[in-house]
mmCIF file of C-alpha atoms in Angstrom:
data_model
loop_
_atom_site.group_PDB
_atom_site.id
_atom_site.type_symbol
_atom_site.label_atom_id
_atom_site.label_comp_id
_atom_site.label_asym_id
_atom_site.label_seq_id
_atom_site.Cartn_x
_atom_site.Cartn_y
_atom_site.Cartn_z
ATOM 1 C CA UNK A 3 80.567 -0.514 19.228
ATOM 2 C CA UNK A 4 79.803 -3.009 16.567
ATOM 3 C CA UNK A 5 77.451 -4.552 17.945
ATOM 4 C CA UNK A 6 75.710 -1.679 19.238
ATOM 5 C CA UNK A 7 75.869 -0.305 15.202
ATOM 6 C CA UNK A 8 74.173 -3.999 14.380
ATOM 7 C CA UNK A 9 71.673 -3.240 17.457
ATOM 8 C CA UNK A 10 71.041 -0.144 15.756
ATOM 9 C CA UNK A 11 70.895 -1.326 12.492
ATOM 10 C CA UNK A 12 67.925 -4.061 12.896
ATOM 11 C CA UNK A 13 65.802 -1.367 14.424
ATOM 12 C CA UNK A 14 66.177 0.867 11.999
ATOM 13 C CA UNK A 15 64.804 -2.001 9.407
ATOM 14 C CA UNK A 16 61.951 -2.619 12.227
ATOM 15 C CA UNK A 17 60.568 0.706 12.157
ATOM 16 C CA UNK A 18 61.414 1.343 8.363
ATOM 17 C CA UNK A 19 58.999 -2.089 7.747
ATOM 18 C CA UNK A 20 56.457 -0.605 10.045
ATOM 19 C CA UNK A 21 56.279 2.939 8.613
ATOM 20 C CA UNK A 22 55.926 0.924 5.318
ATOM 21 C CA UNK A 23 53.516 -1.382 6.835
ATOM 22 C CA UNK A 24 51.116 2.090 8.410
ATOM 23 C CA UNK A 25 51.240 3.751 4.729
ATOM 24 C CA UNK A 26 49.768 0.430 3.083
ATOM 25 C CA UNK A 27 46.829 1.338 5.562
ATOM 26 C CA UNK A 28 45.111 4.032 3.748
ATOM 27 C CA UNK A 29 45.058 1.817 0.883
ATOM 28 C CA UNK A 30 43.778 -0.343 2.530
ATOM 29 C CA UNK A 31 40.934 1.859 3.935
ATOM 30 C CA UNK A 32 40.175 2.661 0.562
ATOM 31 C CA UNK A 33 39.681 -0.452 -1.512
ATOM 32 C CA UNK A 34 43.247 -2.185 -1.375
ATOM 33 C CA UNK A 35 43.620 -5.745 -2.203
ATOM 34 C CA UNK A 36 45.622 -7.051 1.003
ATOM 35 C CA UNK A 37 43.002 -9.438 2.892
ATOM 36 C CA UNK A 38 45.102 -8.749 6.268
ATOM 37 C CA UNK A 39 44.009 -5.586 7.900
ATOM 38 C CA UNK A 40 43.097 -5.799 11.359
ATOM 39 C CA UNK A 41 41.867 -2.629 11.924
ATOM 40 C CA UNK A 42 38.894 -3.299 8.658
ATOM 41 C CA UNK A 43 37.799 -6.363 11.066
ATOM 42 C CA UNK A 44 37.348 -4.210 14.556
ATOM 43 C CA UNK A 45 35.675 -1.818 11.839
ATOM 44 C CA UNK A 46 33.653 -4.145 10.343
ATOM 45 C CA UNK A 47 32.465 -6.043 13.866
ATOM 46 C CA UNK A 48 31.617 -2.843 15.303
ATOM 47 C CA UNK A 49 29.180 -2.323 12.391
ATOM 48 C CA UNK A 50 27.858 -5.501 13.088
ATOM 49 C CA UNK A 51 27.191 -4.763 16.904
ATOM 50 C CA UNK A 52 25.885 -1.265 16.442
ATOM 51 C CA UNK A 53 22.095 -2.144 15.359
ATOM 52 C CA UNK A 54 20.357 0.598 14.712
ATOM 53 C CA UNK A 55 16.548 0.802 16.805
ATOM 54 C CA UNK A 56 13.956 0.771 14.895
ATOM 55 C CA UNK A 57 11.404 3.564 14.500
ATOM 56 C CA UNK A 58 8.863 4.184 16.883
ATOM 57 C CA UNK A 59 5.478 3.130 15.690
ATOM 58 C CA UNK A 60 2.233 4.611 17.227
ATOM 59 C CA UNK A 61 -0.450 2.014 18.080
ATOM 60 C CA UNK A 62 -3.923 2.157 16.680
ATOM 61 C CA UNK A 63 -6.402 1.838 19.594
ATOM 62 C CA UNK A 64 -8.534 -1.968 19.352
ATOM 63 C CA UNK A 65 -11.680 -1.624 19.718
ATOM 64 C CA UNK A 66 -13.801 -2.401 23.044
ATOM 65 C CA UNK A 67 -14.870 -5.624 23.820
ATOM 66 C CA UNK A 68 -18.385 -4.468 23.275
ATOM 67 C CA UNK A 69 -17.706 -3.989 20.011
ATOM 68 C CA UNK A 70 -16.083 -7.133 19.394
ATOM 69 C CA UNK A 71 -18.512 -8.454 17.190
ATOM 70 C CA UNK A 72 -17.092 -5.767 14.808
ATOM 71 C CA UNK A 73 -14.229 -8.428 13.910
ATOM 72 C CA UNK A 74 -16.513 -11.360 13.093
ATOM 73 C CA UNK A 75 -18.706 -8.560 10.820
ATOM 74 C CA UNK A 76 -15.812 -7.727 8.727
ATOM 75 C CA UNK A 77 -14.188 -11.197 8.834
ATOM 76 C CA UNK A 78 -15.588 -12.297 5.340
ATOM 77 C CA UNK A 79 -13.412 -9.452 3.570
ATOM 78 C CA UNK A 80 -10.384 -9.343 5.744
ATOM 79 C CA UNK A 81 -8.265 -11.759 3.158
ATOM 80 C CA UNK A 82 -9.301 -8.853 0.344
ATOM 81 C CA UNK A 83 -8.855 -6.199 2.688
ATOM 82 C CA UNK A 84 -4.965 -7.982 3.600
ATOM 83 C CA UNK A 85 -4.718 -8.835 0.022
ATOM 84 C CA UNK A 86 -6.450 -6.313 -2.104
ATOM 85 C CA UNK A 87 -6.232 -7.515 -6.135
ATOM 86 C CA UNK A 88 -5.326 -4.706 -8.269
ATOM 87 C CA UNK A 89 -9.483 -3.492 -8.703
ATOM 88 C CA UNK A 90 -11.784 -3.038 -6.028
ATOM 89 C CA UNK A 91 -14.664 -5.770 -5.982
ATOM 90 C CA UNK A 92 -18.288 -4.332 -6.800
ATOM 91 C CA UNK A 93 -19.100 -6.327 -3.897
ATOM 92 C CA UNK A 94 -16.742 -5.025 -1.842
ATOM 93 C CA UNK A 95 -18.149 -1.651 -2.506
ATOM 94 C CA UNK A 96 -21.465 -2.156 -1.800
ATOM 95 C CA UNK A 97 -21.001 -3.942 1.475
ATOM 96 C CA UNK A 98 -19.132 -0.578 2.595
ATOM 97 C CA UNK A 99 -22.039 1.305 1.118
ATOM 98 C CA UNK A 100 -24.380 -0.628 3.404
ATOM 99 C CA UNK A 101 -21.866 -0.485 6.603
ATOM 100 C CA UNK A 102 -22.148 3.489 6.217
ATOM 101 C CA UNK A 103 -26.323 3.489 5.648
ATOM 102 C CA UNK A 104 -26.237 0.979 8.690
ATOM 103 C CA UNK A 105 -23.743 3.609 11.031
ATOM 104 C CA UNK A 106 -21.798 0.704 11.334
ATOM 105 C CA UNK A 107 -18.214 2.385 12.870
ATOM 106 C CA UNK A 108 -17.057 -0.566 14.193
ATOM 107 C CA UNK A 109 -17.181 -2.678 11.439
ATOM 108 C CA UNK A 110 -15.659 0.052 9.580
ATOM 109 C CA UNK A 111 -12.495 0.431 11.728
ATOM 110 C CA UNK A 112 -11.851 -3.099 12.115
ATOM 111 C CA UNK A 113 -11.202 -3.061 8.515
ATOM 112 C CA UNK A 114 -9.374 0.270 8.731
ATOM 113 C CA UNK A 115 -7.274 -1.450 11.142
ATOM 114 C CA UNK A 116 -6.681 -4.632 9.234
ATOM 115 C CA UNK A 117 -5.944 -1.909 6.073
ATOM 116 C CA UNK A 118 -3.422 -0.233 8.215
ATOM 117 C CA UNK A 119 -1.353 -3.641 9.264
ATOM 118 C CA UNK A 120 -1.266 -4.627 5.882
ATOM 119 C CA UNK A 121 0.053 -1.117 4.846
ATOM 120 C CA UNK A 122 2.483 -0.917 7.292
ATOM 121 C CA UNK A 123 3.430 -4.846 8.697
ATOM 122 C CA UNK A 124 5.465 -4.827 11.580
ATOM 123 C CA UNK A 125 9.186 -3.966 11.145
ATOM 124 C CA UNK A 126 8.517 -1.637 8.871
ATOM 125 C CA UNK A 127 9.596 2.491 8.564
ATOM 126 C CA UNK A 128 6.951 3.363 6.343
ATOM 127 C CA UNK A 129 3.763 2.525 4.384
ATOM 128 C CA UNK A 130 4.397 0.316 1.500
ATOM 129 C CA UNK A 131 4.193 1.654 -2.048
ATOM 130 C CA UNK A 132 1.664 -1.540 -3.426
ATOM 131 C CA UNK A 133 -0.883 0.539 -4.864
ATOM 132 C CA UNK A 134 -3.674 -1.991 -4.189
ATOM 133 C CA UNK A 135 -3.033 -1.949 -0.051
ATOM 134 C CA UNK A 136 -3.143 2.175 -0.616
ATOM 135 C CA UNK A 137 -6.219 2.039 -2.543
ATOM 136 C CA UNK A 138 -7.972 -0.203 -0.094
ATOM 137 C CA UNK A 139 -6.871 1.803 3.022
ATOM 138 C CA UNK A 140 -8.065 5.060 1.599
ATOM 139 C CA UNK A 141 -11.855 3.650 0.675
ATOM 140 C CA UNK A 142 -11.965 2.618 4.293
ATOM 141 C CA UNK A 143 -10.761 5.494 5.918
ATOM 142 C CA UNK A 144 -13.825 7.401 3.321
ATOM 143 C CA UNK A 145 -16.554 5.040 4.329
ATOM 144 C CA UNK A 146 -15.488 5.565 8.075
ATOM 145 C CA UNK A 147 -15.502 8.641 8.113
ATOM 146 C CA UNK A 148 -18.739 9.332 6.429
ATOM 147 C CA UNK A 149 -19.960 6.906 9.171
ATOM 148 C CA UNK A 150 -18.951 8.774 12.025
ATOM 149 C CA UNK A 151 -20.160 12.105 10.499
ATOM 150 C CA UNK A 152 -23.526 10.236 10.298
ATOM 151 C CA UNK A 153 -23.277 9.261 13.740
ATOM 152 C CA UNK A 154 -22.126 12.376 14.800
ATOM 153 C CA UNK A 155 -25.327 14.022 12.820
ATOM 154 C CA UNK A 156 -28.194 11.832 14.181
ATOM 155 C CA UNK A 157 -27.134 12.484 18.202
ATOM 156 C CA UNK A 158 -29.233 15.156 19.689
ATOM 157 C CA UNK A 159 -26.231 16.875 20.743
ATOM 158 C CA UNK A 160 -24.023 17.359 18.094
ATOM 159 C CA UNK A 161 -20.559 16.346 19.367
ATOM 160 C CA UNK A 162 -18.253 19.106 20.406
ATOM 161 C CA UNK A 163 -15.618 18.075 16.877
ATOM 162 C CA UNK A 164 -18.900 17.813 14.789
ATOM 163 C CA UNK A 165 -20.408 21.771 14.024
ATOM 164 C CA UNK A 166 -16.642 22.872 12.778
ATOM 165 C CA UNK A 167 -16.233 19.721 10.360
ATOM 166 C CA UNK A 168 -20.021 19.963 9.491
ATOM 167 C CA UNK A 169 -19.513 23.640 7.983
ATOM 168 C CA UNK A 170 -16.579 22.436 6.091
ATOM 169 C CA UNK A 171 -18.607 19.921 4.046
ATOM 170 C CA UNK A 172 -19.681 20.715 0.639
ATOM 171 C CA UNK A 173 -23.363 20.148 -0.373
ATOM 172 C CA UNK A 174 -22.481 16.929 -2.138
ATOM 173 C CA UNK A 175 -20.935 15.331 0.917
ATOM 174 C CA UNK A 176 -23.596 16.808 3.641
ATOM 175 C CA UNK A 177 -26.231 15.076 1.537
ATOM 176 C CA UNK A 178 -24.346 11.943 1.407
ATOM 177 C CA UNK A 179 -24.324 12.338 5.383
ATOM 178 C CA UNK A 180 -28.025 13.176 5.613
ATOM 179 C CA UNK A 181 -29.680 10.711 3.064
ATOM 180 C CA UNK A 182 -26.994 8.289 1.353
ATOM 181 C CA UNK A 183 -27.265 7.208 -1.863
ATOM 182 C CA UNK A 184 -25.108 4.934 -3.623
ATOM 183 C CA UNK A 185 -24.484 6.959 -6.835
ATOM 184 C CA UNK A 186 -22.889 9.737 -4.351
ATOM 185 C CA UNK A 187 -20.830 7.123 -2.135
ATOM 186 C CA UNK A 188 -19.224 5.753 -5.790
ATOM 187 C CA UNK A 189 -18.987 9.283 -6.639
ATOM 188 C CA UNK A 190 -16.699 10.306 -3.479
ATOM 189 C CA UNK A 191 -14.360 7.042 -3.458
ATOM 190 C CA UNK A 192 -14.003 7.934 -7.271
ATOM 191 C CA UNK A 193 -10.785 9.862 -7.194
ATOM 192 C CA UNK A 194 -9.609 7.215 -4.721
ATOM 193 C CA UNK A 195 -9.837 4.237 -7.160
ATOM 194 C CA UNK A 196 -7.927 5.766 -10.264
ATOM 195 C CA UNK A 197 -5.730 8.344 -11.010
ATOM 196 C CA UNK A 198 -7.829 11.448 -11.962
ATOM 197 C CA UNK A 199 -6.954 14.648 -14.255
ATOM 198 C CA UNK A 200 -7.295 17.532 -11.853
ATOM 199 C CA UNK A 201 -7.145 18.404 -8.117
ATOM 200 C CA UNK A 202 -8.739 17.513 -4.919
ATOM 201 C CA UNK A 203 -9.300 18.986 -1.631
ATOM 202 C CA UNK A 204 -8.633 16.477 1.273
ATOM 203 C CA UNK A 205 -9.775 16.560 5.083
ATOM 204 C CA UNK A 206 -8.148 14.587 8.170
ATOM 205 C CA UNK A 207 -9.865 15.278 11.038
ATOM 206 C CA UNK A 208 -10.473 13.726 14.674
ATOM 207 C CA UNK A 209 -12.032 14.855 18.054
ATOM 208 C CA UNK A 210 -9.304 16.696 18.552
ATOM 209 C CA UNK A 211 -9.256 18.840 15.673
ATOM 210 C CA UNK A 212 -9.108 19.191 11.879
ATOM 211 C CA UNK A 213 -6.665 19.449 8.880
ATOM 212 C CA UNK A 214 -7.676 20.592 5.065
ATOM 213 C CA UNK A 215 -4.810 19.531 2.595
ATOM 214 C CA UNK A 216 -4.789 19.298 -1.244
ATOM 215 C CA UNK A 217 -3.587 16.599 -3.548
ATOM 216 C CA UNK A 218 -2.959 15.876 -7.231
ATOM 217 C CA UNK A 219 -5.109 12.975 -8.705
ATOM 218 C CA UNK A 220 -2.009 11.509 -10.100
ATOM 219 C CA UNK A 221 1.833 11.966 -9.771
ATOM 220 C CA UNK A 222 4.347 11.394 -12.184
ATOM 221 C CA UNK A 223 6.804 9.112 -10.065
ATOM 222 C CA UNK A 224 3.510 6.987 -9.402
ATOM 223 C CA UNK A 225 2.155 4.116 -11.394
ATOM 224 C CA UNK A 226 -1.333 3.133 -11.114
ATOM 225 C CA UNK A 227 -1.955 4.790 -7.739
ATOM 226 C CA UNK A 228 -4.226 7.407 -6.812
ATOM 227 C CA UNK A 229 -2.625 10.140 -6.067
ATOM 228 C CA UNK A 230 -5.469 11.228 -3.149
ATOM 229 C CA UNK A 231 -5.147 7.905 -2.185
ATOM 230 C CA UNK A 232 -1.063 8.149 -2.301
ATOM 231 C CA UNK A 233 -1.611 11.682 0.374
ATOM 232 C CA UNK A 234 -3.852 9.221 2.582
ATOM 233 C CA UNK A 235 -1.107 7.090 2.823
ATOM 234 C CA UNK A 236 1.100 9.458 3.965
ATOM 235 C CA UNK A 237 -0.916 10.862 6.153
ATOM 236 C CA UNK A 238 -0.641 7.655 7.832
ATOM 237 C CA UNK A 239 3.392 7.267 7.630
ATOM 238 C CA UNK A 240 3.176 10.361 9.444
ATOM 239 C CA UNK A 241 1.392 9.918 12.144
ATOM 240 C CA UNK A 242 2.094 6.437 12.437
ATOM 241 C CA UNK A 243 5.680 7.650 13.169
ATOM 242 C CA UNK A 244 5.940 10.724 14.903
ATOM 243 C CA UNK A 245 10.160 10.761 14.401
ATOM 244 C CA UNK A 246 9.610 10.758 10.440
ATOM 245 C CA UNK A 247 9.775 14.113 8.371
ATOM 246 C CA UNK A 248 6.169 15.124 8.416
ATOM 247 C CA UNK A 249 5.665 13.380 11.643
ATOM 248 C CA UNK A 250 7.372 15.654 13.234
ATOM 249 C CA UNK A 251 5.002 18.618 12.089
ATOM 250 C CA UNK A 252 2.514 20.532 14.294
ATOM 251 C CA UNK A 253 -0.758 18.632 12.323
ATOM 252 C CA UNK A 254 0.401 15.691 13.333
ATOM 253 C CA UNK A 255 0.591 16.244 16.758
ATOM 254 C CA UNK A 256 -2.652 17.666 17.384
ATOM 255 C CA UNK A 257 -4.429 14.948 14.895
ATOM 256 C CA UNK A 258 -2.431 11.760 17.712
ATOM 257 C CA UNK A 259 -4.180 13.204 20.460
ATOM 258 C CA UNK A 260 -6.930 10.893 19.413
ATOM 259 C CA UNK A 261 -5.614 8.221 17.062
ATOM 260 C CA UNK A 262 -8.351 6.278 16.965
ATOM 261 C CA UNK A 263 -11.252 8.411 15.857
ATOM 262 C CA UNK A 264 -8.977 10.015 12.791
ATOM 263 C CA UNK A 265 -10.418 9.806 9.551
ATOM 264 C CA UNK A 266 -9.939 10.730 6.111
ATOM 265 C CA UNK A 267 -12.017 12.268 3.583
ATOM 266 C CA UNK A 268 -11.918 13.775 0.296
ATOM 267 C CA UNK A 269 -14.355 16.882 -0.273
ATOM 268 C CA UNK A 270 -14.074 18.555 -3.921
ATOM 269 C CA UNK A 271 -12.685 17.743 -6.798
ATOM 270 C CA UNK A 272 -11.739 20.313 -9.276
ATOM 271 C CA UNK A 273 -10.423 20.467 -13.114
ATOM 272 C CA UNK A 274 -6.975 22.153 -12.304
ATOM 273 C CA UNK A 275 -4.456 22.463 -9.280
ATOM 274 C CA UNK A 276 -5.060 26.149 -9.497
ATOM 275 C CA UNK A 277 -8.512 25.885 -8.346
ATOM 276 C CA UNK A 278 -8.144 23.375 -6.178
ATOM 277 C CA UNK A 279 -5.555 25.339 -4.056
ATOM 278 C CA UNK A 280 -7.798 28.554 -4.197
ATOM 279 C CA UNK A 281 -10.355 26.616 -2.828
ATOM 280 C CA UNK A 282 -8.165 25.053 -0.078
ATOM 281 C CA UNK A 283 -6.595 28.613 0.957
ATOM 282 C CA UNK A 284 -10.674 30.181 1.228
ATOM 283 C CA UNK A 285 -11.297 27.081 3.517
ATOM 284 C CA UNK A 286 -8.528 27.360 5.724
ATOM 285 C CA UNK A 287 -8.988 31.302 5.816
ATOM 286 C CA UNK A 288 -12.690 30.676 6.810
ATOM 287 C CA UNK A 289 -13.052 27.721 9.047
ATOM 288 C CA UNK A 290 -9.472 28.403 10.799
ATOM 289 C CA UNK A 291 -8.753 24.750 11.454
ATOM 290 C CA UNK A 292 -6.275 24.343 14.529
ATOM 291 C CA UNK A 293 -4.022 21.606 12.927
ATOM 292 C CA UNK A 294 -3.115 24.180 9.783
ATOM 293 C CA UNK A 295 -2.887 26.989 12.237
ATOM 294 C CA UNK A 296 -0.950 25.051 14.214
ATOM 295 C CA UNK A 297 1.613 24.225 11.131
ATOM 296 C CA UNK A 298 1.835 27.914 10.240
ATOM 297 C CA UNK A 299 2.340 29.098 13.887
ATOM 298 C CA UNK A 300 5.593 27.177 13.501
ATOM 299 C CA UNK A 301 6.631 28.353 10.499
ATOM 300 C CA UNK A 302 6.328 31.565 11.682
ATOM 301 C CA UNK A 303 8.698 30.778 14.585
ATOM 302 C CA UNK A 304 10.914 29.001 12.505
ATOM 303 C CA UNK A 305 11.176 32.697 9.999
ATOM 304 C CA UNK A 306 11.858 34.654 13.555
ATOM 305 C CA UNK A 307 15.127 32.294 14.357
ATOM 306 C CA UNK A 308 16.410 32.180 10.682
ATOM 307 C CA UNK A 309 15.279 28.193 10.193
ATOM 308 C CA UNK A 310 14.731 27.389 6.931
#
């Protein structure tokens, strides 16, 4: 019997110890001094092991090797273009000027290309926020689009994406497609250099269809920046990840269909965000573009099953 009570006795200081030992835990867990726990190293290692996989990226199309000589044209600027300083070269300017006169598309989206890989370098989950790489990605994605409308204009046959986007235009920009000048080229990258008081209308559109959008000339969480140029930007975050907030959106989806010929342009600009919106709703009532119809098709769904 007294050995059995001594028996007795040590486990009952085992389990005591233990029960004293599990209740240190939870301090433990939640900041506790004692370097010994375990359980915070499985914890911790598991972190380590779980890495998370990265976004998925869409891939900007290369262009064909018949228009490899594209790459050698824009070679001279593709250090600026990688590397933008904080103001746009007069030079720089003027060659795009020339590139859109000329119909040059190639040229153009080799730089858009080299514009987008410095905006978002590999490894990376969105654009990056350096106003300069913004700036310069949203002159190129002007000039090329006013190139491709030009190309698009001279063809016998308008193209099948051309007559919807052509009726959209206002008078300023047509004339810019018909007979260039450079006063009107500065004029339309304008609200793309500098922040601007006022509104803009915006429009992203591909062969396989068209989006109109607004933005703000400048925002007040952005420094130096555009803020036309900042929307650009983000146009590009979205589609270049289709998993991301706005990536997931209808636009987006249509505008992927053909990556490659997107392009960005901006085609009013107006004193106040009032005007600027009225402006945007009569186009979108008027022209019907399918990527904005697309959007509100969803939201539509989305009021029918309660989603907010």
């Amino acid at each position: 019997m007294v050995v059995s009570a001594v028996v007795l006795l040590v486990l009952v200081q085992v389990v005591n110890h233990q029960v004293v030992t599990d209740t240190g835990l939870w301090q433990r867990i939640g900041g506790g001094s004692s370097p010994s726990f375990p359980m915070a190293k499985v914890i911790d290692s598991a972190k380590m092991q779980h890495n998370t996989p990265p976004p998925v990226r869409m891939q900007w199309p290369v262009p064909t090797t018949k228009a490899a000589w594209a790459s050698q044209s824009v070679q001279p600027w593709s250090h600026l273009i990688r590397f933008p300083s904080e103001k746009v070269p007069g030079l720089f300017i003027e060659w795009l000027f020339h590139r859109v006169v000329a119909v040059d598309v190639p040229s153009l989206y080799a730089g858009v290309l080299l514009a987008i890989g410095s905006l978002i370098p590999e490894g990376a989950k969105c654009p990056s926020t350096s106003a300069p790489k913004t700036v310069m990605f949203a002159i190129l994605q002007a000039s090329v689009a006013i190139a491709r409308l030009r190309s698009g204009f001279r063809q016998a046959r308008w193209p099948k994406w051309f007559p919807v986007v052509w009726k959209t235009l206002p008078p300023g920009v047509r004339s810019l497609v018909t007979m260039p000048s450079a006063e009107a080229f500065k004029k339309l990258i304008a609200p793309l250099l500098d922040p601007m008081e006022g509104s803009g209308v915006c429009m992203v559109f591909c062969h396989a269809g068209m989006y109109i959008g607004k933005a703000n000339g400048s925002r007040k969480h952005v420094i130096r920046k555009s803020g036309l140029a900042a929307r650009f930007s983000e146009h590009l975050g979205a589609l270049a990840f289709p998993a991301s907030r706005e990536g997931v959106l209808p636009r987006y989806g249509i505008l992927r269909k053909s990556l490659g010929s997107v392009s960005m342009i901006p085609l009013e600009w107006f004193a106040t965000e009032v005007r600027a919106l009225a402006v945007e709703r009569a186009l979108i009532k008027s022209m019907k573009p399918n990527c904005n119809g697309a959007d509100w098709e969803r939201l539509l769904a989305n009021r029918q099953r309660c989603i907010p």
